[in-house]
Coordinates of C-alpha atoms in Angstrom, one line a residue:
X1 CA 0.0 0.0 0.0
X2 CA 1.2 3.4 -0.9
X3 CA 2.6 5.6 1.9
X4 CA 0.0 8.4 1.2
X5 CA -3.1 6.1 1.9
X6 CA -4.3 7.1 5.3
X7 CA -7.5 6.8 6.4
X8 CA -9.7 9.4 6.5
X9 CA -11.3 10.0 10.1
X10 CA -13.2 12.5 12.3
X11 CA -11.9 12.7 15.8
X12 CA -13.9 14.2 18.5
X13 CA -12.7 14.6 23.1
X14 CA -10.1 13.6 24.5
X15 CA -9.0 10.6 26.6
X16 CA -8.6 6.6 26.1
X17 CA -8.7 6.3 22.0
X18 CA -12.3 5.1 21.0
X19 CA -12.6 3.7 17.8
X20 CA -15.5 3.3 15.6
X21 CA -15.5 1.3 12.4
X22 CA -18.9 1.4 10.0
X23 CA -20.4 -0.8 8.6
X24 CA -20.8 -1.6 4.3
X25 CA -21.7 1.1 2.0
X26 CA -21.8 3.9 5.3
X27 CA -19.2 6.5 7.0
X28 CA -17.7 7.5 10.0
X29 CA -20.2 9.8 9.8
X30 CA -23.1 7.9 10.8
X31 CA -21.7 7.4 14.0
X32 CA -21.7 11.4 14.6
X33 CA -24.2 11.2 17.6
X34 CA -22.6 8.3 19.5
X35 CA -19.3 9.9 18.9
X36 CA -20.4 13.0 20.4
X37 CA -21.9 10.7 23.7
X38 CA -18.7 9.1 24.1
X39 CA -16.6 12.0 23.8
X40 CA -18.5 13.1 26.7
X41 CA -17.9 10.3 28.6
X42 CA -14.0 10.9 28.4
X43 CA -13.0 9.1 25.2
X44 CA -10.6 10.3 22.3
X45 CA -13.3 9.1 19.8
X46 CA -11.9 8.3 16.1
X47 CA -14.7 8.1 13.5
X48 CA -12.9 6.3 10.5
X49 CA -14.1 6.3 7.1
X50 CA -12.9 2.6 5.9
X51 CA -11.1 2.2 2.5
X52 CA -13.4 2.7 -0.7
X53 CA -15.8 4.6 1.9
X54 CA -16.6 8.1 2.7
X55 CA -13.5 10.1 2.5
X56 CA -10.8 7.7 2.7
X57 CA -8.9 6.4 -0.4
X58 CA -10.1 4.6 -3.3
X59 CA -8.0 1.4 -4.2
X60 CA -8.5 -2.1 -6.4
X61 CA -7.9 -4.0 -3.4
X62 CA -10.9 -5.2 -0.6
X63 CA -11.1 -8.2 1.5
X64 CA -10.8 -8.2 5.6
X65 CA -6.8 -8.7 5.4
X66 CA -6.2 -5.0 3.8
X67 CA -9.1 -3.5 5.9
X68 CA -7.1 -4.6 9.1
X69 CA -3.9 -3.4 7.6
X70 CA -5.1 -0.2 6.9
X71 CA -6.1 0.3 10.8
X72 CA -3.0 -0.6 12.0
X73 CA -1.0 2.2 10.0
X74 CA -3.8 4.2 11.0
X75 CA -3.3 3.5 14.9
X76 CA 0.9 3.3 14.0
X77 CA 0.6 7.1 12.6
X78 CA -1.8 8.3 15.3
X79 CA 0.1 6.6 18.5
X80 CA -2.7 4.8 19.5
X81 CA -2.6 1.9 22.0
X82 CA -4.7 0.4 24.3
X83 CA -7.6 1.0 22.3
X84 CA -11.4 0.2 22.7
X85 CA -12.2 -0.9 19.2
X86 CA -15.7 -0.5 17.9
X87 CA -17.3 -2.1 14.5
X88 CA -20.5 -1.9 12.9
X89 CA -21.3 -5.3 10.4
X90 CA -18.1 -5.1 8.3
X91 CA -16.6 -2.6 10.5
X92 CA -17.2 -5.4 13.0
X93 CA -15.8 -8.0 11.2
X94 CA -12.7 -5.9 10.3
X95 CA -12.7 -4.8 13.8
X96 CA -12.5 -8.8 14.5
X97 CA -10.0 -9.5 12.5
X98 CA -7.8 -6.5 13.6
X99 CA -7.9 -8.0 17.2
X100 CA -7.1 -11.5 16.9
X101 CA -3.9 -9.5 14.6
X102 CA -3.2 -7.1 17.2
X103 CA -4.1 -7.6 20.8
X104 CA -1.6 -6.0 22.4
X105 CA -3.2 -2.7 20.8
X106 CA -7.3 -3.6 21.9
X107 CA -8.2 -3.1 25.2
X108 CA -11.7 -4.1 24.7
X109 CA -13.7 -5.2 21.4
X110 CA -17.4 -4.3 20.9
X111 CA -18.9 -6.1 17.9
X112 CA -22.4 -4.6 16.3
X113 CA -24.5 -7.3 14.9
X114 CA -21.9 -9.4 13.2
X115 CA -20.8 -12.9 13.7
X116 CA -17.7 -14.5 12.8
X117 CA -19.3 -16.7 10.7
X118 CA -19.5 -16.7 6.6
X119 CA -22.1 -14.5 5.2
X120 CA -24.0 -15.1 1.4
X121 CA -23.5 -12.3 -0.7
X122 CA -27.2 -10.4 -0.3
X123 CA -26.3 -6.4 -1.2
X124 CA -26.3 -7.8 -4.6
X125 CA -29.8 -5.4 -5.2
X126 CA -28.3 -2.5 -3.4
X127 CA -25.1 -2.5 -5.5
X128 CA -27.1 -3.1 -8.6
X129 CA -29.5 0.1 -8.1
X130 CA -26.7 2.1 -7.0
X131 CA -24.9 1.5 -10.6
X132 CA -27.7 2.2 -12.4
X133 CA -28.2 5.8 -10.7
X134 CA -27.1 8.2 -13.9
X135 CA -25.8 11.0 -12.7
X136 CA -26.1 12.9 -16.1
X137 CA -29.3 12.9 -15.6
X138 CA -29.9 12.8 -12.0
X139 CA -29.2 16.8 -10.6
X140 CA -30.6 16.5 -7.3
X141 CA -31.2 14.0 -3.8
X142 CA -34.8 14.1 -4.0
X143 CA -34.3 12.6 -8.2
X144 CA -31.7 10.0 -6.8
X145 CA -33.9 9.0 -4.1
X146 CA -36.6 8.5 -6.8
X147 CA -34.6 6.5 -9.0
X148 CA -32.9 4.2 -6.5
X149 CA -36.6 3.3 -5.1
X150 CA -37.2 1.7 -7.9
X151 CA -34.5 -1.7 -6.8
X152 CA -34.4 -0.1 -2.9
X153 CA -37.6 -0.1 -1.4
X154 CA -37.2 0.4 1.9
X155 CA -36.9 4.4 2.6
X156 CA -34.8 4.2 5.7
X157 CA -32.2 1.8 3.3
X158 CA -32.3 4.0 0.4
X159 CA -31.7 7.9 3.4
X160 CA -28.4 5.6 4.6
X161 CA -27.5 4.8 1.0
X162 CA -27.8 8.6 -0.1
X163 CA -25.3 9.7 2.6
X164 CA -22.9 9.1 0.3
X165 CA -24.4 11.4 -2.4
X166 CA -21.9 14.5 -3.0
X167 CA -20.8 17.6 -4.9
X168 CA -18.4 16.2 -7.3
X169 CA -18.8 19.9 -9.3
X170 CA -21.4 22.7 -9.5
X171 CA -24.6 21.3 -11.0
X172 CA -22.8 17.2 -10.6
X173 CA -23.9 14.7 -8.2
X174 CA -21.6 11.5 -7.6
X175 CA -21.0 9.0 -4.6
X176 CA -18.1 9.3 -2.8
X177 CA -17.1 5.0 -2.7
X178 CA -16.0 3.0 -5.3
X179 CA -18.6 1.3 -6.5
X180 CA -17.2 -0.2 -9.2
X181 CA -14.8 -2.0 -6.7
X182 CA -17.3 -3.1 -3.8
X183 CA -19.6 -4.6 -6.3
X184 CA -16.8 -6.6 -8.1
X185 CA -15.6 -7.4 -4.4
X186 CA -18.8 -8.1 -2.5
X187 CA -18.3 -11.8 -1.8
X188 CA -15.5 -10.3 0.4
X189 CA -18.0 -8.5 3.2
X190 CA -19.5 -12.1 4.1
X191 CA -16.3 -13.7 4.7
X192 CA -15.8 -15.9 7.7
X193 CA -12.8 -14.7 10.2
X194 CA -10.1 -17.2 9.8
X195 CA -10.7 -20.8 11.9
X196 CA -7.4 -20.0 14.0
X197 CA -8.3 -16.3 15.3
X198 CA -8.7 -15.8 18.9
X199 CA -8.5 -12.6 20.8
X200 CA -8.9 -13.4 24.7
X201 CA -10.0 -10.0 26.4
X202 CA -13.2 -8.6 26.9
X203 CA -15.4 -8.6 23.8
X204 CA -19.2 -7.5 23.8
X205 CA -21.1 -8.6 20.6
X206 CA -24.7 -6.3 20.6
X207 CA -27.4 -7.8 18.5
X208 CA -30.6 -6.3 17.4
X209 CA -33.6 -8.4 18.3
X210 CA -35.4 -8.1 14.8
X211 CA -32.0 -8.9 13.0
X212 CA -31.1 -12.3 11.6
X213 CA -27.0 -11.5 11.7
X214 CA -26.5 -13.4 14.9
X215 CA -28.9 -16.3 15.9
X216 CA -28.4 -18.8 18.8
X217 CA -26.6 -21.3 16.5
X218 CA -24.0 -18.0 16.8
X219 CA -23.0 -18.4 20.4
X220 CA -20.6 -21.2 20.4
X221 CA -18.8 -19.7 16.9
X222 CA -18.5 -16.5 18.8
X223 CA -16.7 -18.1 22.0
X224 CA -14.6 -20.4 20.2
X225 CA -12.8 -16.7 18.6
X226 CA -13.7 -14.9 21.5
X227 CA -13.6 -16.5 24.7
X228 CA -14.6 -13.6 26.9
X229 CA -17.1 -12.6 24.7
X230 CA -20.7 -11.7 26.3
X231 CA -23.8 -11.4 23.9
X232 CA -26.1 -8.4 25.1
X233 CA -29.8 -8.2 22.8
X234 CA -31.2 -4.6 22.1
X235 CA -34.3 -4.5 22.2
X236 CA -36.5 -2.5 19.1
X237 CA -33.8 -3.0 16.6
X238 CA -33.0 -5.0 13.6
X239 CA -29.7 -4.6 12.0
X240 CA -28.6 -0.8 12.7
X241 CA -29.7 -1.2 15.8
X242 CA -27.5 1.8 17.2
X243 CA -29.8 3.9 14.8
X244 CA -33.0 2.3 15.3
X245 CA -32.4 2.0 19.5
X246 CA -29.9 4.6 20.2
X247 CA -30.6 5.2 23.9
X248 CA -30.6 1.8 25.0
X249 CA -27.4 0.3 22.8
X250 CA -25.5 3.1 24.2
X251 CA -26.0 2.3 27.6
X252 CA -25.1 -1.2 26.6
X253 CA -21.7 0.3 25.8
X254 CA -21.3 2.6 28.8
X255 CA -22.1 -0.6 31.0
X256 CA -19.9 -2.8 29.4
X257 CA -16.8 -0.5 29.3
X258 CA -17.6 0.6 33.0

């Protein structure tokens, strides 16, 4: 990887280094608010746009193994150390990965409706309507949103998708990832964390009651990687459950890190 290819992030307080990883397709940005809370709470909170996302660097390259690399120059160039390490889906499987690479830099994991476990490709739809969004045509949020609804049903799924609408030039709409890389790379989100990996301090793995990303059958994957791991359920939430319960997966945090 090229020297110059840093990740973009968003720091907010000061204190022990917090940080947050999204998930597929999202920013460091959509973890603004909890960023904010934690920063109150004495944390050093680093929202980190991952490769091919948000504001950070565009490159051929996507699987877990680069994802992790890329967090460890980030924490080399930033000093960080003892971290509490944070990730949403992919963010939390990178965020996985990263640990069972680096313990000696985690302090403790917390893992946002992900499992170790392999995943079937199933953003196949998302990607699809995203790359048919013609931006010659398309001058405004309200006409992408219009146009994407036709593949992307779901309102609250197509608001979080057109986060990543921009400005390219006056009177030019674009997204800021690389599409053309994260659809040819997709199979690489689902990937399973590698049979050896172990990281042995605290982990907390949050699940959203309404989502389907880690079932029962999960528990025993999870503690074979993560030995200390304890499983908390938010309740009201599917998938982006620190979105769709705010309140109470934040004080899932604040209890487990206290």
């Amino acid at each position: 990887m090229a020297q110059d290819k840093i990740l973009h992030s968003n720091i907010i307080g000061e204190g022990i280094p917090f940080v947050i990883l999204h998930g597929f397709l999202g920013t460091g940005d959509n973890w603004k608010t909890h960023g904010k809370h934690l920063a109150a709470s004495g944390y050093e909170v680093h929202l980190v746009d991952q490769r091919n996302h948000g504001h950070s660097f565009h490159d051929e390259a996507f699987n877990y193994e680069v994802l992790a690399e890329d967090l460890k120059r980030y924490c080399d160039i930033k000093q960080l150390k003892n971290i509490v390490l944070l990730g949403h889906s992919m963010g939390g499987k990178t965020a996985m990965l990263f640990s069972t690479l680096y313990p000696e830099l985690v302090d403790k994991l917390l893992v946002a409706d992900i499992s170790p476990r392999f995943y079937p490709v199933h953003h196949d739809a998302i990607l699809e309507g995203l790359s048919t969004l013609n931006f010659n045509e398309i001058t405004s949020r309200g006409a992408a949103d219009k146009a994407l609804s036709t593949s992307v049903t779901e309102a609250g799924t197509r608001q979080f998708l057109l986060k990543n609408l921009y400005w390219k030039e006056k009177g030019k709409l674009d997204l800021r990832i690389n599409l053309e890389v994260l659809y040819r790379e997709v199979a690489e989100v689902g990937e399973a964390l590698p049979s050896y990996a172990r990281f042995e301090k605290k982990t907390l793995f949050l699940r959203g009651d309404r989502s389907e990303y880690i079932g029962l059958e999960d528990t025993s994957i999870i503690k074979n990687h993560f030995p200390e791991a304890t499983i908390v359920t938010i309740a009201n939430a599917g998938h982006w459950l620190h979105a769709e319960n705010p309140k109470d997966f934040f004080q899932a945090v604040i209890d487990f890190l206290t």
